mmCIF file of C-alpha atoms and ligand atoms in Angstrom:
data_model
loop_
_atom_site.group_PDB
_atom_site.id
_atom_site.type_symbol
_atom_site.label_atom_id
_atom_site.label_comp_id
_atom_site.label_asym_id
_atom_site.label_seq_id
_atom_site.Cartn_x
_atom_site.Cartn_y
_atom_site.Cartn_z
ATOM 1 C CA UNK V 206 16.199 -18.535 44.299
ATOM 2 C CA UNK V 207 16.418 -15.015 42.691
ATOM 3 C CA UNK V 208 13.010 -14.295 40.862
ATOM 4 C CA UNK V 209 12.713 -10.937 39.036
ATOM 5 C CA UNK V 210 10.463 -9.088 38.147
ATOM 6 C CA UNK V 211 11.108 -7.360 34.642
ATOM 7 C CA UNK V 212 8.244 -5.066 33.104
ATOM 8 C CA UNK V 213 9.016 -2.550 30.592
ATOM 9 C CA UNK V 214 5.076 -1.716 31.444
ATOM 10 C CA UNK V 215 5.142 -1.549 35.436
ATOM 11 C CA UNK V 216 2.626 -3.290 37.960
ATOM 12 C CA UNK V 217 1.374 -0.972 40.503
ATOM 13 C CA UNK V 218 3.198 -0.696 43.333
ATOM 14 C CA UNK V 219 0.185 -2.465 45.521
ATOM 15 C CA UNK V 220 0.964 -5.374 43.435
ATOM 16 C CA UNK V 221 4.992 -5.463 43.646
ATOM 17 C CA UNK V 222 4.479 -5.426 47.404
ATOM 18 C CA UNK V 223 2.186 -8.801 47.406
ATOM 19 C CA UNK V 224 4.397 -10.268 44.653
ATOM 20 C CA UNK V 225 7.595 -9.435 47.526
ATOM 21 C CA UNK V 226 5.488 -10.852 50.434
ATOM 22 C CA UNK V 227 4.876 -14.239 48.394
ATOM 23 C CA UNK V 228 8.469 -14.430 47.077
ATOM 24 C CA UNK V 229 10.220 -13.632 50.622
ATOM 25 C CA UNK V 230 7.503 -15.992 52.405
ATOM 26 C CA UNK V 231 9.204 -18.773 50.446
ATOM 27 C CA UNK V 232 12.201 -18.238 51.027
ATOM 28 C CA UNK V 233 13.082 -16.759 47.689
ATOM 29 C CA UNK V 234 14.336 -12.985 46.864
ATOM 30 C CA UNK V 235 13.027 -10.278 44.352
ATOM 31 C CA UNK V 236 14.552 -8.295 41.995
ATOM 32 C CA UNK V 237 12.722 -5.771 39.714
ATOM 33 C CA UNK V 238 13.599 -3.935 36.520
ATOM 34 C CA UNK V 239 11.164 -1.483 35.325
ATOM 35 C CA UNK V 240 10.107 1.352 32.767
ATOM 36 C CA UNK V 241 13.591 -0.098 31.157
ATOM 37 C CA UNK V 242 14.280 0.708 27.504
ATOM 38 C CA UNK V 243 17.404 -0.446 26.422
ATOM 39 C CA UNK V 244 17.190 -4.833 26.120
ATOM 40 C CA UNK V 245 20.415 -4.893 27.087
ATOM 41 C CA UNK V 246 19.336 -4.162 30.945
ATOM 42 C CA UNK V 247 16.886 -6.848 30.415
ATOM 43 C CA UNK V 248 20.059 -9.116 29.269
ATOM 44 C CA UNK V 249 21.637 -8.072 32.381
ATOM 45 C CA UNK V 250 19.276 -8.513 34.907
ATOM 46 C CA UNK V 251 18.121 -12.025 33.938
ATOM 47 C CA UNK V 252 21.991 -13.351 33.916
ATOM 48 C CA UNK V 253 21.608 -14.525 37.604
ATOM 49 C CA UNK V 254 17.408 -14.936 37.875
ATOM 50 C CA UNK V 255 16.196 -18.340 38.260
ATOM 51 C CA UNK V 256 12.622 -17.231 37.757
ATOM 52 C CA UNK V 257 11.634 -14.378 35.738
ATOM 53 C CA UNK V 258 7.642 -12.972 35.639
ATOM 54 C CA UNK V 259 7.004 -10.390 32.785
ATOM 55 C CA UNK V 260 3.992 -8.605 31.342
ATOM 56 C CA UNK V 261 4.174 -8.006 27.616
ATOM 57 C CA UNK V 262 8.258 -8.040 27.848
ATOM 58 C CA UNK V 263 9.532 -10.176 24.575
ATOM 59 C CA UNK V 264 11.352 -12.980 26.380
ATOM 60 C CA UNK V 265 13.016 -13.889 22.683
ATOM 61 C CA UNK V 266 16.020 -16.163 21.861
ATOM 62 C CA UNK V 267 18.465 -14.003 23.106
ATOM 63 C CA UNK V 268 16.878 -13.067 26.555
ATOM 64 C CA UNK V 269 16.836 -16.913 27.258
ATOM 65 C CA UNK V 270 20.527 -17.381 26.352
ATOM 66 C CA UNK V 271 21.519 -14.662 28.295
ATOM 67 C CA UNK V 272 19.623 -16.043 31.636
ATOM 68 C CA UNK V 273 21.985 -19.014 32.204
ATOM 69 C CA UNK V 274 20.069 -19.920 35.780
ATOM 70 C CA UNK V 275 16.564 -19.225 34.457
ATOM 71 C CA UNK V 276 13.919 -22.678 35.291
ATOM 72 C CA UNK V 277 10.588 -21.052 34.620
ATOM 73 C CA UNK V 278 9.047 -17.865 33.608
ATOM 74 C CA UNK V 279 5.938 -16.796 33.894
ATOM 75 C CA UNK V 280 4.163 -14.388 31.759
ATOM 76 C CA UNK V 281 1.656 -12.698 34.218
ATOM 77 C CA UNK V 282 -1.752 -12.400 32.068
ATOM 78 C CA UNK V 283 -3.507 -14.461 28.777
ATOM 79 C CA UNK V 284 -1.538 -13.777 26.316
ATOM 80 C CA UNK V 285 1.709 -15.445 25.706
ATOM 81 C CA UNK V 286 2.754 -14.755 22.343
ATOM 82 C CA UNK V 287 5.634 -12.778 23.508
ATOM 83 C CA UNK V 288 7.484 -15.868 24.746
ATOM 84 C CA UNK V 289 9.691 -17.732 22.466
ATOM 85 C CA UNK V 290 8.203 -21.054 23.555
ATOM 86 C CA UNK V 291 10.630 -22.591 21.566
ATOM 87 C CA UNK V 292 13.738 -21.075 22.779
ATOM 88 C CA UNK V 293 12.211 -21.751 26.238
ATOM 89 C CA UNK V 294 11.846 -25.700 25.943
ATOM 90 C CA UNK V 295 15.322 -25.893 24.305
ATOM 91 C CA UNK V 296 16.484 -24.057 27.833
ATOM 92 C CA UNK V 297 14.505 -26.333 29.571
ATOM 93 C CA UNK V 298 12.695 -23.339 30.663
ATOM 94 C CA UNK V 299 9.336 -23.820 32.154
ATOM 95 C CA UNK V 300 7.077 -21.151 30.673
ATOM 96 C CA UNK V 301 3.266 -20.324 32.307
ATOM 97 C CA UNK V 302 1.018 -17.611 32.067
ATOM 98 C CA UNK V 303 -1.821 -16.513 34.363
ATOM 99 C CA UNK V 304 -5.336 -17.520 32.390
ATOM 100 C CA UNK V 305 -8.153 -15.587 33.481
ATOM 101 C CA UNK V 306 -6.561 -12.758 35.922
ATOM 102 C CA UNK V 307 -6.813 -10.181 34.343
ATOM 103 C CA UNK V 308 -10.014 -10.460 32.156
ATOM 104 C CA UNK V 309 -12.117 -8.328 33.652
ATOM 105 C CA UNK V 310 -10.005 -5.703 33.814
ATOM 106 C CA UNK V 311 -9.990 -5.784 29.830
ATOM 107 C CA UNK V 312 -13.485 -6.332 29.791
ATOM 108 C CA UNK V 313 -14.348 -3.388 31.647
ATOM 109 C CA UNK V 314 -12.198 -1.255 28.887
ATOM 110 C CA UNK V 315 -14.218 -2.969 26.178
ATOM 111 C CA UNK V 316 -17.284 -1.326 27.376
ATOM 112 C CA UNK V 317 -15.603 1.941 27.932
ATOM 113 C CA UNK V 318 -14.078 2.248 25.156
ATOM 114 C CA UNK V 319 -17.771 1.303 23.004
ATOM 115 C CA UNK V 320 -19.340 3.808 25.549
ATOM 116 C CA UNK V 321 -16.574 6.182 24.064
ATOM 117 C CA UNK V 322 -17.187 5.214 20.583
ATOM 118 C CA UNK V 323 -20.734 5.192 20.133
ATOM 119 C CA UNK V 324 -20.660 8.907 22.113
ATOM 120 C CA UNK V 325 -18.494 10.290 19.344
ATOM 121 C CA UNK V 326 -15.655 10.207 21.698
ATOM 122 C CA UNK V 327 -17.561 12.822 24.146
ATOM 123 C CA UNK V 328 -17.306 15.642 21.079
ATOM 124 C CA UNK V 329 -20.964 17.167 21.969
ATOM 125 C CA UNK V 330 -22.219 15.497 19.089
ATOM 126 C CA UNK V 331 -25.672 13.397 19.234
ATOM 127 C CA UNK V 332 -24.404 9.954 19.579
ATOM 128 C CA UNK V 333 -26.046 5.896 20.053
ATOM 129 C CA UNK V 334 -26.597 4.063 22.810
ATOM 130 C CA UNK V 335 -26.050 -0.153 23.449
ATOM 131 C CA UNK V 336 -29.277 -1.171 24.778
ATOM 132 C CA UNK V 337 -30.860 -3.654 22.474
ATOM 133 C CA UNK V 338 -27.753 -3.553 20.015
ATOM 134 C CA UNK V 339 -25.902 -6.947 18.882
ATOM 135 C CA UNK V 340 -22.574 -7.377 20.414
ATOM 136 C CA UNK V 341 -20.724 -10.413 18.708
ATOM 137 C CA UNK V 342 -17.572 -12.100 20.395
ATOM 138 C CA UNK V 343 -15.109 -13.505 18.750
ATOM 139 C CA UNK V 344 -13.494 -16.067 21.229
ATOM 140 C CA UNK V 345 -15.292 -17.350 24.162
ATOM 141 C CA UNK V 346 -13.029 -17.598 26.779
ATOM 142 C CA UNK V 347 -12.098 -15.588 29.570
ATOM 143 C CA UNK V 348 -12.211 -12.034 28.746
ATOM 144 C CA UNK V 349 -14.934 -12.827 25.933
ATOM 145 C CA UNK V 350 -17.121 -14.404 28.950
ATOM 146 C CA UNK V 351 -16.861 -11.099 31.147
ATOM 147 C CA UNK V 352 -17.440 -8.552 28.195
ATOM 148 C CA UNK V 353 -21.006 -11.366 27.711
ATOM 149 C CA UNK V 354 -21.442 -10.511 31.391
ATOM 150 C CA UNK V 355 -20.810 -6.789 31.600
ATOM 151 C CA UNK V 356 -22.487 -6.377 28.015
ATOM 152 C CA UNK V 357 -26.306 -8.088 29.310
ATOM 153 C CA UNK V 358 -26.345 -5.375 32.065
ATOM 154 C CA UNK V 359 -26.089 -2.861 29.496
ATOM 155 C CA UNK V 360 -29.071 -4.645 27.604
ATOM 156 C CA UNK V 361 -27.259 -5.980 24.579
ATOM 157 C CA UNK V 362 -28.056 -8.960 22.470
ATOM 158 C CA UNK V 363 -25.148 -10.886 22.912
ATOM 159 C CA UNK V 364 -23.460 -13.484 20.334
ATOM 160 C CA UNK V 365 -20.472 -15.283 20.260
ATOM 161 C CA UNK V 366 -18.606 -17.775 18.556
ATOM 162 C CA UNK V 367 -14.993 -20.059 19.631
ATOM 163 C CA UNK V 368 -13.342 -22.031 17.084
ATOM 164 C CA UNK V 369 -12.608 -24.499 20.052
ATOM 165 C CA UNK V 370 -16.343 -24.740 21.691
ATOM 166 C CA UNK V 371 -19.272 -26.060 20.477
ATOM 167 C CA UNK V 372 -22.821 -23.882 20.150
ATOM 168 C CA UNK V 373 -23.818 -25.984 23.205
ATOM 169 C CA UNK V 374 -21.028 -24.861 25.298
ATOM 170 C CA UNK V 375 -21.822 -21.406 24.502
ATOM 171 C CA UNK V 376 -25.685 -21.788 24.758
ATOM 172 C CA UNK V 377 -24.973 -23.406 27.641
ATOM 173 C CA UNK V 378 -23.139 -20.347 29.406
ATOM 174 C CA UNK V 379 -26.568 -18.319 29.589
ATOM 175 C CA UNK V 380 -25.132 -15.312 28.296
ATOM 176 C CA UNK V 381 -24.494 -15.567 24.915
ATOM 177 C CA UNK V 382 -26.097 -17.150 21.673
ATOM 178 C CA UNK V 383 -23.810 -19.616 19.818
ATOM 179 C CA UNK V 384 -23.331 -18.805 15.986
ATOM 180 C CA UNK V 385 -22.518 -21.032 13.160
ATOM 181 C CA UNK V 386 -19.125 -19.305 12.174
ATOM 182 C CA UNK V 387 -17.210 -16.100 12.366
ATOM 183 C CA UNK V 388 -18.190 -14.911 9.220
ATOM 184 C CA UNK V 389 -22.048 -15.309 10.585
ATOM 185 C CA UNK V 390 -20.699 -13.682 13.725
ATOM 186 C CA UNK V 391 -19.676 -10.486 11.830
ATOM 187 C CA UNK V 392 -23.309 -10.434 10.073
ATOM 188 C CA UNK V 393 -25.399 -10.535 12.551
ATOM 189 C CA UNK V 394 -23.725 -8.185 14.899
ATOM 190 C CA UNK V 395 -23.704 -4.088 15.043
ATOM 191 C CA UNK V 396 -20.415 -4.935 17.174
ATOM 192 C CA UNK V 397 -18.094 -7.497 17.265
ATOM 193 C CA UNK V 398 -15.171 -7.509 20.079
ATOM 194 C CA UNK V 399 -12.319 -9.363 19.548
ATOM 195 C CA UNK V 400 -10.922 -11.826 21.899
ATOM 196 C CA UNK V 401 -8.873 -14.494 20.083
ATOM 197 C CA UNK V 402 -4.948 -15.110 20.547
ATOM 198 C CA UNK V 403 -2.262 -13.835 18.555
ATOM 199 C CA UNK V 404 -1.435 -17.487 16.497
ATOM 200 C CA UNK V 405 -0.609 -18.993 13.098
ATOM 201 C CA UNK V 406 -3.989 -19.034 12.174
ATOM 202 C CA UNK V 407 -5.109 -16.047 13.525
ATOM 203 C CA UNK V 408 -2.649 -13.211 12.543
ATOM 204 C CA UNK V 409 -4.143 -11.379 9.844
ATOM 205 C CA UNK V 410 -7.301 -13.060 9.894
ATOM 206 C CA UNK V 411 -9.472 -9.824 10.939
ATOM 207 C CA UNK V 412 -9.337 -8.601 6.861
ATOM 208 C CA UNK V 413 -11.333 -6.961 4.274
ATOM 209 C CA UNK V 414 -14.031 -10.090 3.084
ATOM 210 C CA UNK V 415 -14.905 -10.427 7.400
ATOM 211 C CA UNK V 416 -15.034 -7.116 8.066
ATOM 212 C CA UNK V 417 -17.060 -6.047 5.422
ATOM 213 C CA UNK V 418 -19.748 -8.696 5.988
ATOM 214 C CA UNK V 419 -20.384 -5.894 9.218
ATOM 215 C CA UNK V 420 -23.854 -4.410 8.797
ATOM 216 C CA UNK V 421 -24.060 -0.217 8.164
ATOM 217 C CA UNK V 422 -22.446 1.520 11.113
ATOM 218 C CA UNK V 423 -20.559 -1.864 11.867
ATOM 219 C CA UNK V 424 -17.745 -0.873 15.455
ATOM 220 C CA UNK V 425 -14.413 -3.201 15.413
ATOM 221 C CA UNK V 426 -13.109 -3.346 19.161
ATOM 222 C CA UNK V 427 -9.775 -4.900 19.390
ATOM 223 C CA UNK V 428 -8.366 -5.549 22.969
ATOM 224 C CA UNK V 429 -7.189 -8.533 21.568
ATOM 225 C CA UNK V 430 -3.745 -8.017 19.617
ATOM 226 C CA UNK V 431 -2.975 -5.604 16.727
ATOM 227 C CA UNK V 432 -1.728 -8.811 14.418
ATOM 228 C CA UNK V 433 -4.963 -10.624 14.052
ATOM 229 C CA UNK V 434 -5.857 -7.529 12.033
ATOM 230 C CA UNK V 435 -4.814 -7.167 8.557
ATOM 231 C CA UNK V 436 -4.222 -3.129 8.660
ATOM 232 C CA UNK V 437 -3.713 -2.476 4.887
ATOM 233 C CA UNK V 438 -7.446 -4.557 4.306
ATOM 234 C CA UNK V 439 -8.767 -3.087 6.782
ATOM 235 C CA UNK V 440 -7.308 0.857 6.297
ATOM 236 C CA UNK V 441 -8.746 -0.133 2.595
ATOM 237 C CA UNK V 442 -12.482 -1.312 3.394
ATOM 238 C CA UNK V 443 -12.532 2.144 5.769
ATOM 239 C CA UNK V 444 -11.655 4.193 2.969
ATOM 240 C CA UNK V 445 -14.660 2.205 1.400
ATOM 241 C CA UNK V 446 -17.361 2.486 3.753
ATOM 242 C CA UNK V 447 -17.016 5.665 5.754
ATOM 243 C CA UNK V 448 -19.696 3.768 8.053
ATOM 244 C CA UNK V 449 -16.958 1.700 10.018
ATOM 245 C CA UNK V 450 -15.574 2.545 12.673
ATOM 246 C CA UNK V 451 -12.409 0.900 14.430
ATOM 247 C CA UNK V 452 -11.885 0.552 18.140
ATOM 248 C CA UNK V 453 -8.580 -0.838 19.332
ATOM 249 C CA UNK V 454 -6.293 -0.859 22.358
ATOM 250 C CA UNK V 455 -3.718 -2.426 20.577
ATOM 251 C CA UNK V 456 -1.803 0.215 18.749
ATOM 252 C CA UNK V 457 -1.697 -0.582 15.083
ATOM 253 C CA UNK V 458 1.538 -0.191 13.265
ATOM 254 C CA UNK V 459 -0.976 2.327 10.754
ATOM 255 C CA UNK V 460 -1.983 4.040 13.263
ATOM 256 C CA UNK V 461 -0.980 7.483 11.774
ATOM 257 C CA UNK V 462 -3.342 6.235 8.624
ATOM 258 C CA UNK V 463 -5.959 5.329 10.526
ATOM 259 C CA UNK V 464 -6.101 8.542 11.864
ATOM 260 C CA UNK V 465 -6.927 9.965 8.826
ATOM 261 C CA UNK V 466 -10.830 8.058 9.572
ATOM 262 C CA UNK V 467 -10.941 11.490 12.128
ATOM 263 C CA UNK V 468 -14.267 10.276 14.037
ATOM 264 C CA UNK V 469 -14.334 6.575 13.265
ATOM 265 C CA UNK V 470 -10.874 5.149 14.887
ATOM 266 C CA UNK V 471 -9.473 5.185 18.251
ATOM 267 C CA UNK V 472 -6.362 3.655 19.755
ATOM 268 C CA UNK V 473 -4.872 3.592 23.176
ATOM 269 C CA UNK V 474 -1.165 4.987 23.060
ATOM 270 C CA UNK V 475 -0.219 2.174 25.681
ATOM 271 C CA UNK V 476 -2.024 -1.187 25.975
ATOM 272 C CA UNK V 477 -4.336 -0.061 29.034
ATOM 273 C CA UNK V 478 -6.625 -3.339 29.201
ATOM 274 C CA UNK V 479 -5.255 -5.103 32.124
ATOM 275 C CA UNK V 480 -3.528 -1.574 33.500
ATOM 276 C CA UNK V 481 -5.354 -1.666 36.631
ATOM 277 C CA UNK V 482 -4.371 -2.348 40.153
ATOM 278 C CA UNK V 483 -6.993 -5.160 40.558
ATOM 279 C CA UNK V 484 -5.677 -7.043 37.358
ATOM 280 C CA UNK V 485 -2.111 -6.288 38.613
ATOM 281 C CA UNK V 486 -2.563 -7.724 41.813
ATOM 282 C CA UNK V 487 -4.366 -10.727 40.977
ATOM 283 C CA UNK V 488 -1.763 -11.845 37.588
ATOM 284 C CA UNK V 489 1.383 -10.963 39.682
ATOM 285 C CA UNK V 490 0.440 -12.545 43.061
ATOM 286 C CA UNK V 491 -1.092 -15.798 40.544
ATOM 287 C CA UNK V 492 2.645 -15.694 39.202
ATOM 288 C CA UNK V 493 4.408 -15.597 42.379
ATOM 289 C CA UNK V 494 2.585 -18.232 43.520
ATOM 290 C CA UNK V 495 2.837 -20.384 40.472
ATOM 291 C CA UNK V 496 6.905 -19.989 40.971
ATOM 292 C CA UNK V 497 6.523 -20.588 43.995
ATOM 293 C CA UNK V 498 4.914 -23.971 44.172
ATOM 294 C CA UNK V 499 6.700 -24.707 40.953
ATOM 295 C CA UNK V 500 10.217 -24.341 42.833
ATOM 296 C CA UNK V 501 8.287 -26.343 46.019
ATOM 297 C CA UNK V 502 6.761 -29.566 44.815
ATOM 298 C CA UNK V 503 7.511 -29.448 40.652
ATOM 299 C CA UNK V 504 4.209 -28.286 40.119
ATOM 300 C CA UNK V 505 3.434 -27.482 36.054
ATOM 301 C CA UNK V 506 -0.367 -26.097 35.951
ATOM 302 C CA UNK V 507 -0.452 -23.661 33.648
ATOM 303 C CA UNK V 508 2.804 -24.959 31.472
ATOM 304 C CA UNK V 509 2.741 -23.902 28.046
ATOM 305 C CA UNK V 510 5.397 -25.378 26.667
ATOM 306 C CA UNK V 511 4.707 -28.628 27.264
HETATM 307 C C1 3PG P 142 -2.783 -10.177 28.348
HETATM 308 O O1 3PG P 142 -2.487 -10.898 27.393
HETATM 309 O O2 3PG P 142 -2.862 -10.630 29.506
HETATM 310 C C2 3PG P 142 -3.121 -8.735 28.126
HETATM 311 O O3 3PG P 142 -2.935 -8.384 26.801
HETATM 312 C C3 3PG P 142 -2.406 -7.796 29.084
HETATM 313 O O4 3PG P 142 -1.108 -7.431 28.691
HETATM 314 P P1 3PG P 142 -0.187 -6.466 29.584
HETATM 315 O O5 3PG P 142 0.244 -7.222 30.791
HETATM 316 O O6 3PG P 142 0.951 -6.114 28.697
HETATM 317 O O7 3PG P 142 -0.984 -5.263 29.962
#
């Protein structure tokens, strides 16, 4: 079976070398298409793949019609809005992703970036610290867990709240302290870090009534994705209250007016969250082996099109 690898975003090389070793140990071959820019390499490459693994590479409608031999594809971290599920099933296209491999790796960046933030971005200035301040996350799960973890060692209070788990659950975890709602979430908290999926119900969500509920000197971090925020509420409340400050390593498509909040806003040029050799490693080796097993005994954990 031909499996490539196509990543407009490159692993590092450490990690293409285990993916190789786990595709060529069963028996299968690699291809790889990287840095590319035009979609219609993308189109060409997948004609003849039978397994694809991608990063945040828009497998859409057309991608799938153009891989004729394509069974499953695995998106290799959380997120897997970038997959026309849809498009997939009709294909009878298996599509997976890789829960939980590369959370740390974006936890890590949510502290570094807040470091960043609350520092005035290292300008000299007199800045804040994060001991004893309340850190709110929005969406317990993987990544949301770690930045709970990492955030205790720096001494924060630590909240959280998950549409899908009850206060128990979250009581239960030892790290945080379960809220009623995410409107209680943003007023209780100095910080709140995003960490729910790009869906339906949450694009846009992150606007001007939630935001606002954030006490003075309120910090947005968004490693999440830039469409749960709705960027003309929220350039409009910052215009507002020149206390707010916006944190994001999601690019918005504002980001030249957000700009204008010189001091208060900060935005990775390139999604850097999981960018790390660790997180590489561990999503594309979790891929390979998913394909792997998947072409070996049928096996489905981590479907998402089901
Ligand atoms: C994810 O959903 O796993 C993260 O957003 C990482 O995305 P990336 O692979 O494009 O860096």
């Amino acid at each position: 079976m031909k499996v490539l690898v196509a990543t407009e975003k490159p692993f590092a090389k450490v990690a293409v070398d285990g993916i190789r070793e786990v595709v060529e140990k069963n028996g299968h071959t690699l291809a790889l298409l990287e840095k590319y820019t035009d979609v219609n390499d993308l189109y060409a490459a997948v004609a003849d793949a039978d397994a694809l693994i991608v990063r945040s590479d828009k497998v859409t409608k057309e991608v799938v019609e153009h891989a004729k031999n394509l069974k499953i594809v695995v998106r290799a971290g959380a997120g897997y809005d970038n997959l026309d599920l849809e498009a997939c099933t009709a294909h009878k296209i298996v599509a997976m992703n890789t829960p939980g491999q590369n959370s740390n790796a974006v936890a890590e960046l949510v502290m570094g970036m807040l470091v960043y933030a609350v520092r005035n971005f290292y300008n000299g200035k007199s800045g804040s610290e994060l001991l004893g301040k309340k850190l709110g996350i929005l969406a317990f799960g993987n990544v949301g867990r770690n930045v709970a973890r990492i955030a205790k060692g720096f001494g924060m209070d630590v909240y959280a709240y998950d549409a899908f788990m009850t206060a128990d659950q979250i009581n239960a975890s030892g790290i945080a302290k379960a809220v009623a709602n995410q409107e209680a979430l943003f007023e209780t908290c100095d910080v709140v870090s995003l960490h729910i999926p790009a869906t339906a119900e949450t694009k846009g969500s992150i606007n001007y009534a939630l935001v606002n509920k954030m006490k003075k000197g309120g910090i947005l971090v968004n490693t999440a994705r830039k469409e749960v925020i709705n960027e003309a509420e929220l350039l409009k409340l910052m215009a507002e209250r020149t206390d707010l400050r916006y944190i994001a390593d999601v690019m918005p498509d504002a980001d030249a007016d957000f700009k204008a909040f010189e001091g208060r806003y900060f935005a990775t040029p390139k999604k850097m969250g999981a960018q790390t050799e660790e997180a590489n490693v561990n999503a594309g080796i979790a891929a390979a082996n998913q394909i792997a097993a998947f072409f070996k005994d049928g096996c489905t954990k981590f479907q998402v099109n089901k």
